[in-house]
């Protein structure tokens, strides 16, 4: 029997997914997991927009239009790849953040709370047997893309997409970094 920790340690991103995506009951669990993310000050900054089925490939058109409007058209090979990718993806969750309007909680803490929610969704999707992938492609940072998806251009920040579905192929095992390369230990200075 796998433990919750086995599930965490077994997660890896899976970009190429197809139908079936999560059922409504499974999506409910994924979104519940999102809202278990820590949230300093109870700002509740999470804003998610669900894009499903036949609407998913149209996300590419949103990015293409924004690129043209910005005078920086997305390169055609990238557009073609994104179309091919998204044509099979059954569910995309667009990630948005509404930072504390009072400014009491620094904006980056709300962005982190949305990042933590995204991570919980990746793990929940994996725990349910789905593949998931976090992307800031398809024109995420172009003006107008977030607004076209329904995020308020004044108060909300669009942060990218999670694509979720059934892996088309089992992912190849990846070699993970050694935590020892990323961790140091601190000791209190000796008393003077
Ligand atoms: C905020 C964020 C944005 C990302 N955007 C992209 C992206 O646009 N394109 C891409 O190939 N990978 C992107 N990645 C990386 C993949 O989601 C994934 O983490 C990476 O392929 C490594 O896989 P792993 O999660 O199994 O380590 C992004 C990751 C994060 C955290």
mmCIF file of N, CA, C and O in Angstrom, residues 137-192:
data_model
loop_
_atom_site.group_PDB
_atom_site.id
_atom_site.type_symbol
_atom_site.label_atom_id
_atom_site.label_comp_id
_atom_site.label_asym_id
_atom_site.label_seq_id
_atom_site.Cartn_x
_atom_site.Cartn_y
_atom_site.Cartn_z
ATOM 1 N N UNK A 137 3.510 29.097 -20.606
ATOM 2 C CA UNK A 137 3.601 29.370 -22.042
ATOM 3 C C UNK A 137 2.295 29.965 -22.540
ATOM 4 O O UNK A 137 1.517 30.533 -21.773
ATOM 5 N N UNK A 138 2.067 29.822 -23.830
ATOM 6 C CA UNK A 138 0.834 30.274 -24.510
ATOM 7 C C UNK A 138 0.517 31.743 -24.161
ATOM 8 O O UNK A 138 -0.641 32.121 -23.981
ATOM 9 N N UNK A 139 1.569 32.551 -24.081
ATOM 10 C CA UNK A 139 1.365 33.993 -23.909
ATOM 11 C C UNK A 139 0.952 34.420 -22.515
ATOM 12 O O UNK A 139 0.398 35.516 -22.342
ATOM 13 N N UNK A 140 1.240 33.603 -21.513
ATOM 14 C CA UNK A 140 0.814 33.931 -20.138
ATOM 15 C C UNK A 140 1.145 35.378 -19.755
ATOM 16 O O UNK A 140 0.322 36.055 -19.131
ATOM 17 N N UNK A 141 2.335 35.841 -20.105
ATOM 18 C CA UNK A 141 2.760 37.157 -19.609
ATOM 19 C C UNK A 141 2.430 38.305 -20.562
ATOM 20 O O UNK A 141 2.834 39.435 -20.333
ATOM 21 N N UNK A 142 1.694 37.995 -21.613
ATOM 22 C CA UNK A 142 1.305 39.066 -22.538
ATOM 23 C C UNK A 142 0.090 39.812 -21.991
ATOM 24 O O UNK A 142 -0.838 39.189 -21.449
ATOM 25 N N UNK A 143 0.087 41.113 -22.178
ATOM 26 C CA UNK A 143 -1.061 41.926 -21.766
ATOM 27 C C UNK A 143 -2.321 41.393 -22.428
ATOM 28 O O UNK A 143 -2.308 41.083 -23.622
ATOM 29 N N UNK A 144 -3.387 41.329 -21.681
ATOM 30 C CA UNK A 144 -4.685 40.985 -22.255
ATOM 31 C C UNK A 144 -5.045 39.518 -22.143
ATOM 32 O O UNK A 144 -6.219 39.172 -22.233
ATOM 33 N N UNK A 145 -4.050 38.627 -21.925
ATOM 34 C CA UNK A 145 -4.379 37.200 -21.869
ATOM 35 C C UNK A 145 -5.194 36.895 -20.610
ATOM 36 O O UNK A 145 -6.252 36.258 -20.667
ATOM 37 N N UNK A 146 -4.722 37.379 -19.461
ATOM 38 C CA UNK A 146 -5.458 37.141 -18.217
ATOM 39 C C UNK A 146 -6.860 37.708 -18.289
ATOM 40 O O UNK A 146 -7.833 37.051 -17.885
ATOM 41 N N UNK A 147 -6.978 38.917 -18.827
ATOM 42 C CA UNK A 147 -8.300 39.556 -18.915
ATOM 43 C C UNK A 147 -9.225 38.739 -19.829
ATOM 44 O O UNK A 147 -10.407 38.537 -19.512
ATOM 45 N N UNK A 148 -8.661 38.235 -20.939
ATOM 46 C CA UNK A 148 -9.486 37.430 -21.857
ATOM 47 C C UNK A 148 -9.996 36.164 -21.168
ATOM 48 O O UNK A 148 -11.049 35.634 -21.534
ATOM 49 N N UNK A 149 -9.258 35.705 -20.159
ATOM 50 C CA UNK A 149 -9.675 34.494 -19.436
ATOM 51 C C UNK A 149 -10.620 34.805 -18.280
ATOM 52 O O UNK A 149 -11.077 33.893 -17.590
ATOM 53 N N UNK A 150 -10.833 36.086 -18.015
ATOM 54 C CA UNK A 150 -11.794 36.447 -16.973
ATOM 55 C C UNK A 150 -11.182 37.017 -15.714
ATOM 56 O O UNK A 150 -11.893 37.257 -14.734
ATOM 57 N N UNK A 151 -9.854 37.219 -15.710
ATOM 58 C CA UNK A 151 -9.228 37.813 -14.521
ATOM 59 C C UNK A 151 -9.314 39.336 -14.618
ATOM 60 O O UNK A 151 -9.145 39.911 -15.698
ATOM 61 N N UNK A 152 -9.556 39.955 -13.467
ATOM 62 C CA UNK A 152 -9.687 41.410 -13.426
ATOM 63 C C UNK A 152 -8.311 42.043 -13.661
ATOM 64 O O UNK A 152 -7.374 41.783 -12.898
ATOM 65 N N UNK A 153 -8.188 42.874 -14.699
ATOM 66 C CA UNK A 153 -6.857 43.415 -15.016
ATOM 67 C C UNK A 153 -6.312 44.354 -13.934
ATOM 68 O O UNK A 153 -5.110 44.574 -13.846
ATOM 69 N N UNK A 154 -7.195 44.908 -13.098
ATOM 70 C CA UNK A 154 -6.732 45.846 -12.070
ATOM 71 C C UNK A 154 -6.318 45.131 -10.793
ATOM 72 O O UNK A 154 -5.303 45.450 -10.182
ATOM 73 N N UNK A 155 -7.115 44.157 -10.376
ATOM 74 C CA UNK A 155 -6.934 43.580 -9.039
ATOM 75 C C UNK A 155 -6.359 42.173 -9.030
ATOM 76 O O UNK A 155 -6.090 41.629 -7.958
ATOM 77 N N UNK A 156 -6.269 41.538 -10.192
ATOM 78 C CA UNK A 156 -5.865 40.134 -10.224
ATOM 79 C C UNK A 156 -4.677 39.934 -11.142
ATOM 80 O O UNK A 156 -4.502 40.687 -12.109
ATOM 81 N N UNK A 157 -3.881 38.932 -10.811
ATOM 82 C CA UNK A 157 -2.704 38.610 -11.623
ATOM 83 C C UNK A 157 -2.885 37.221 -12.190
ATOM 84 O O UNK A 157 -3.147 36.270 -11.444
ATOM 85 N N UNK A 158 -2.720 37.082 -13.502
ATOM 86 C CA UNK A 158 -2.801 35.762 -14.138
ATOM 87 C C UNK A 158 -1.421 35.114 -14.051
ATOM 88 O O UNK A 158 -0.405 35.739 -14.370
ATOM 89 N N UNK A 159 -1.384 33.845 -13.620
ATOM 90 C CA UNK A 159 -0.096 33.214 -13.292
ATOM 91 C C UNK A 159 0.216 31.965 -14.095
ATOM 92 O O UNK A 159 1.189 31.273 -13.801
ATOM 93 N N UNK A 160 -0.606 31.610 -15.080
ATOM 94 C CA UNK A 160 -0.281 30.444 -15.897
ATOM 95 C C UNK A 160 -1.350 29.374 -15.817
ATOM 96 O O UNK A 160 -2.454 29.608 -15.312
ATOM 97 N N UNK A 161 -0.992 28.222 -16.338
ATOM 98 C CA UNK A 161 -1.979 27.158 -16.539
ATOM 99 C C UNK A 161 -1.531 25.843 -15.915
ATOM 100 O O UNK A 161 -0.345 25.522 -15.937
ATOM 101 N N UNK A 162 -2.491 25.066 -15.442
ATOM 102 C CA UNK A 162 -2.251 23.645 -15.160
ATOM 103 C C UNK A 162 -3.049 22.842 -16.166
ATOM 104 O O UNK A 162 -4.267 23.038 -16.295
ATOM 105 N N UNK A 163 -2.369 21.948 -16.874
ATOM 106 C CA UNK A 163 -3.045 21.030 -17.799
ATOM 107 C C UNK A 163 -3.142 19.679 -17.105
ATOM 108 O O UNK A 163 -2.154 19.190 -16.543
ATOM 109 N N UNK A 164 -4.324 19.086 -17.117
ATOM 110 C CA UNK A 164 -4.558 17.840 -16.362
ATOM 111 C C UNK A 164 -5.313 16.828 -17.235
ATOM 112 O O UNK A 164 -6.270 17.195 -17.926
ATOM 113 N N UNK A 165 -4.880 15.591 -17.199
ATOM 114 C CA UNK A 165 -5.582 14.542 -17.943
ATOM 115 C C UNK A 165 -4.925 13.192 -17.720
ATOM 116 O O UNK A 165 -4.122 13.019 -16.792
ATOM 117 N N UNK A 166 -5.252 12.263 -18.580
ATOM 118 C CA UNK A 166 -4.680 10.916 -18.507
ATOM 119 C C UNK A 166 -3.385 10.881 -19.317
ATOM 120 O O UNK A 166 -3.398 11.287 -20.487
ATOM 121 N N UNK A 167 -2.284 10.430 -18.711
ATOM 122 C CA UNK A 167 -1.025 10.402 -19.464
ATOM 123 C C UNK A 167 -1.177 9.612 -20.771
ATOM 124 O O UNK A 167 -1.762 8.523 -20.773
ATOM 125 N N UNK A 168 -0.662 10.177 -21.859
ATOM 126 C CA UNK A 168 -0.710 9.464 -23.142
ATOM 127 C C UNK A 168 0.281 8.303 -23.104
ATOM 128 O O UNK A 168 -0.006 7.213 -23.598
ATOM 129 N N UNK A 169 1.439 8.557 -22.489
ATOM 130 C CA UNK A 169 2.424 7.486 -22.274
ATOM 131 C C UNK A 169 2.892 7.580 -20.837
ATOM 132 O O UNK A 169 2.961 8.686 -20.287
ATOM 133 N N UNK A 170 3.269 6.448 -20.229
ATOM 134 C CA UNK A 170 3.807 6.539 -18.868
ATOM 135 C C UNK A 170 5.085 7.380 -18.888
ATOM 136 O O UNK A 170 5.897 7.208 -19.797
ATOM 137 N N UNK A 171 5.217 8.325 -17.955
ATOM 138 C CA UNK A 171 6.395 9.199 -18.001
ATOM 139 C C UNK A 171 7.684 8.426 -17.703
ATOM 140 O O UNK A 171 7.674 7.512 -16.887
ATOM 141 N N UNK A 172 8.750 8.815 -18.406
ATOM 142 C CA UNK A 172 10.059 8.196 -18.137
ATOM 143 C C UNK A 172 10.531 8.670 -16.769
ATOM 144 O O UNK A 172 10.320 9.833 -16.397
ATOM 145 N N UNK A 173 11.161 7.780 -16.001
ATOM 146 C CA UNK A 173 11.633 8.192 -14.670
ATOM 147 C C UNK A 173 12.636 9.343 -14.784
ATOM 148 O O UNK A 173 13.421 9.370 -15.728
ATOM 149 N N UNK A 174 12.524 10.282 -13.862
ATOM 150 C CA UNK A 174 13.474 11.415 -13.884
ATOM 151 C C UNK A 174 14.400 11.313 -12.675
ATOM 152 O O UNK A 174 13.994 10.842 -11.609
ATOM 153 N N UNK A 175 15.637 11.770 -12.881
ATOM 154 C CA UNK A 175 16.593 11.800 -11.791
ATOM 155 C C UNK A 175 16.403 13.113 -11.035
ATOM 156 O O UNK A 175 16.428 14.183 -11.646
ATOM 157 N N UNK A 176 16.190 13.024 -9.760
ATOM 158 C CA UNK A 176 15.939 14.229 -8.961
ATOM 159 C C UNK A 176 17.224 14.755 -8.342
ATOM 160 O O UNK A 176 18.149 13.981 -8.066
ATOM 161 N N UNK A 177 17.296 16.067 -8.125
ATOM 162 C CA UNK A 177 18.474 16.617 -7.451
ATOM 163 C C UNK A 177 18.621 16.035 -6.051
ATOM 164 O O UNK A 177 17.636 15.599 -5.440
ATOM 165 N N UNK A 178 19.846 16.032 -5.561
ATOM 166 C CA UNK A 178 20.116 15.572 -4.192
ATOM 167 C C UNK A 178 19.845 16.746 -3.247
ATOM 168 O O UNK A 178 20.410 17.830 -3.419
ATOM 169 N N UNK A 179 18.986 16.502 -2.275
ATOM 170 C CA UNK A 179 18.618 17.624 -1.378
ATOM 171 C C UNK A 179 19.839 18.198 -0.673
ATOM 172 O O UNK A 179 19.864 19.378 -0.290
ATOM 173 N N UNK A 180 20.889 17.376 -0.507
ATOM 174 C CA UNK A 180 22.087 17.866 0.200
ATOM 175 C C UNK A 180 22.747 19.030 -0.538
ATOM 176 O O UNK A 180 23.461 19.829 0.073
ATOM 177 N N UNK A 181 22.506 19.110 -1.840
ATOM 178 C CA UNK A 181 23.068 20.224 -2.621
ATOM 179 C C UNK A 181 22.273 21.512 -2.411
ATOM 180 O O UNK A 181 22.639 22.565 -2.947
ATOM 181 N N UNK A 182 21.181 21.420 -1.683
ATOM 182 C CA UNK A 182 20.277 22.576 -1.565
ATOM 183 C C UNK A 182 20.001 22.955 -0.119
ATOM 184 O O UNK A 182 19.158 23.801 0.142
ATOM 185 N N UNK A 183 20.694 22.298 0.781
ATOM 186 C CA UNK A 183 20.380 22.480 2.199
ATOM 187 C C UNK A 183 21.654 22.754 2.972
ATOM 188 O O UNK A 183 22.681 22.108 2.743
ATOM 189 N N UNK A 184 21.588 23.722 3.853
ATOM 190 C CA UNK A 184 22.701 23.943 4.784
ATOM 191 C C UNK A 184 22.116 23.993 6.190
ATOM 192 O O UNK A 184 20.890 23.995 6.368
ATOM 193 N N UNK A 185 22.988 24.022 7.155
ATOM 194 C CA UNK A 185 22.507 24.017 8.543
ATOM 195 C C UNK A 185 23.025 25.269 9.232
ATOM 196 O O UNK A 185 24.162 25.687 9.020
ATOM 197 N N UNK A 186 22.190 25.867 10.037
ATOM 198 C CA UNK A 186 22.571 27.088 10.748
ATOM 199 C C UNK A 186 22.747 26.772 12.220
ATOM 200 O O UNK A 186 21.974 25.990 12.791
ATOM 201 N N UNK A 187 23.768 27.338 12.832
ATOM 202 C CA UNK A 187 23.972 27.175 14.277
ATOM 203 C C UNK A 187 24.026 28.551 14.923
ATOM 204 O O UNK A 187 24.562 29.508 14.333
ATOM 205 N N UNK A 188 23.521 28.636 16.095
ATOM 206 C CA UNK A 188 23.566 29.905 16.825
ATOM 207 C C UNK A 188 25.027 30.299 17.052
ATOM 208 O O UNK A 188 25.867 29.425 17.331
ATOM 209 N N UNK A 189 25.355 31.611 16.909
ATOM 210 C CA UNK A 189 26.740 32.028 17.159
ATOM 211 C C UNK A 189 27.119 31.738 18.614
ATOM 212 O O UNK A 189 26.279 31.784 19.523
ATOM 213 N N UNK A 190 28.404 31.430 18.819
ATOM 214 C CA UNK A 190 28.861 31.205 20.193
ATOM 215 C C UNK A 190 28.714 32.501 20.989
ATOM 216 O O UNK A 190 28.935 33.592 20.429
ATOM 217 N N UNK A 191 28.292 32.426 22.258
ATOM 218 C CA UNK A 191 28.152 33.661 23.050
ATOM 219 C C UNK A 191 29.490 34.401 23.135
ATOM 220 O O UNK A 191 30.519 33.772 23.232
ATOM 221 N N UNK A 192 29.424 35.735 23.044
ATOM 222 C CA UNK A 192 30.658 36.539 23.056
ATOM 223 C C UNK A 192 31.308 36.466 24.449
ATOM 224 O O UNK A 192 30.628 36.337 25.448
#
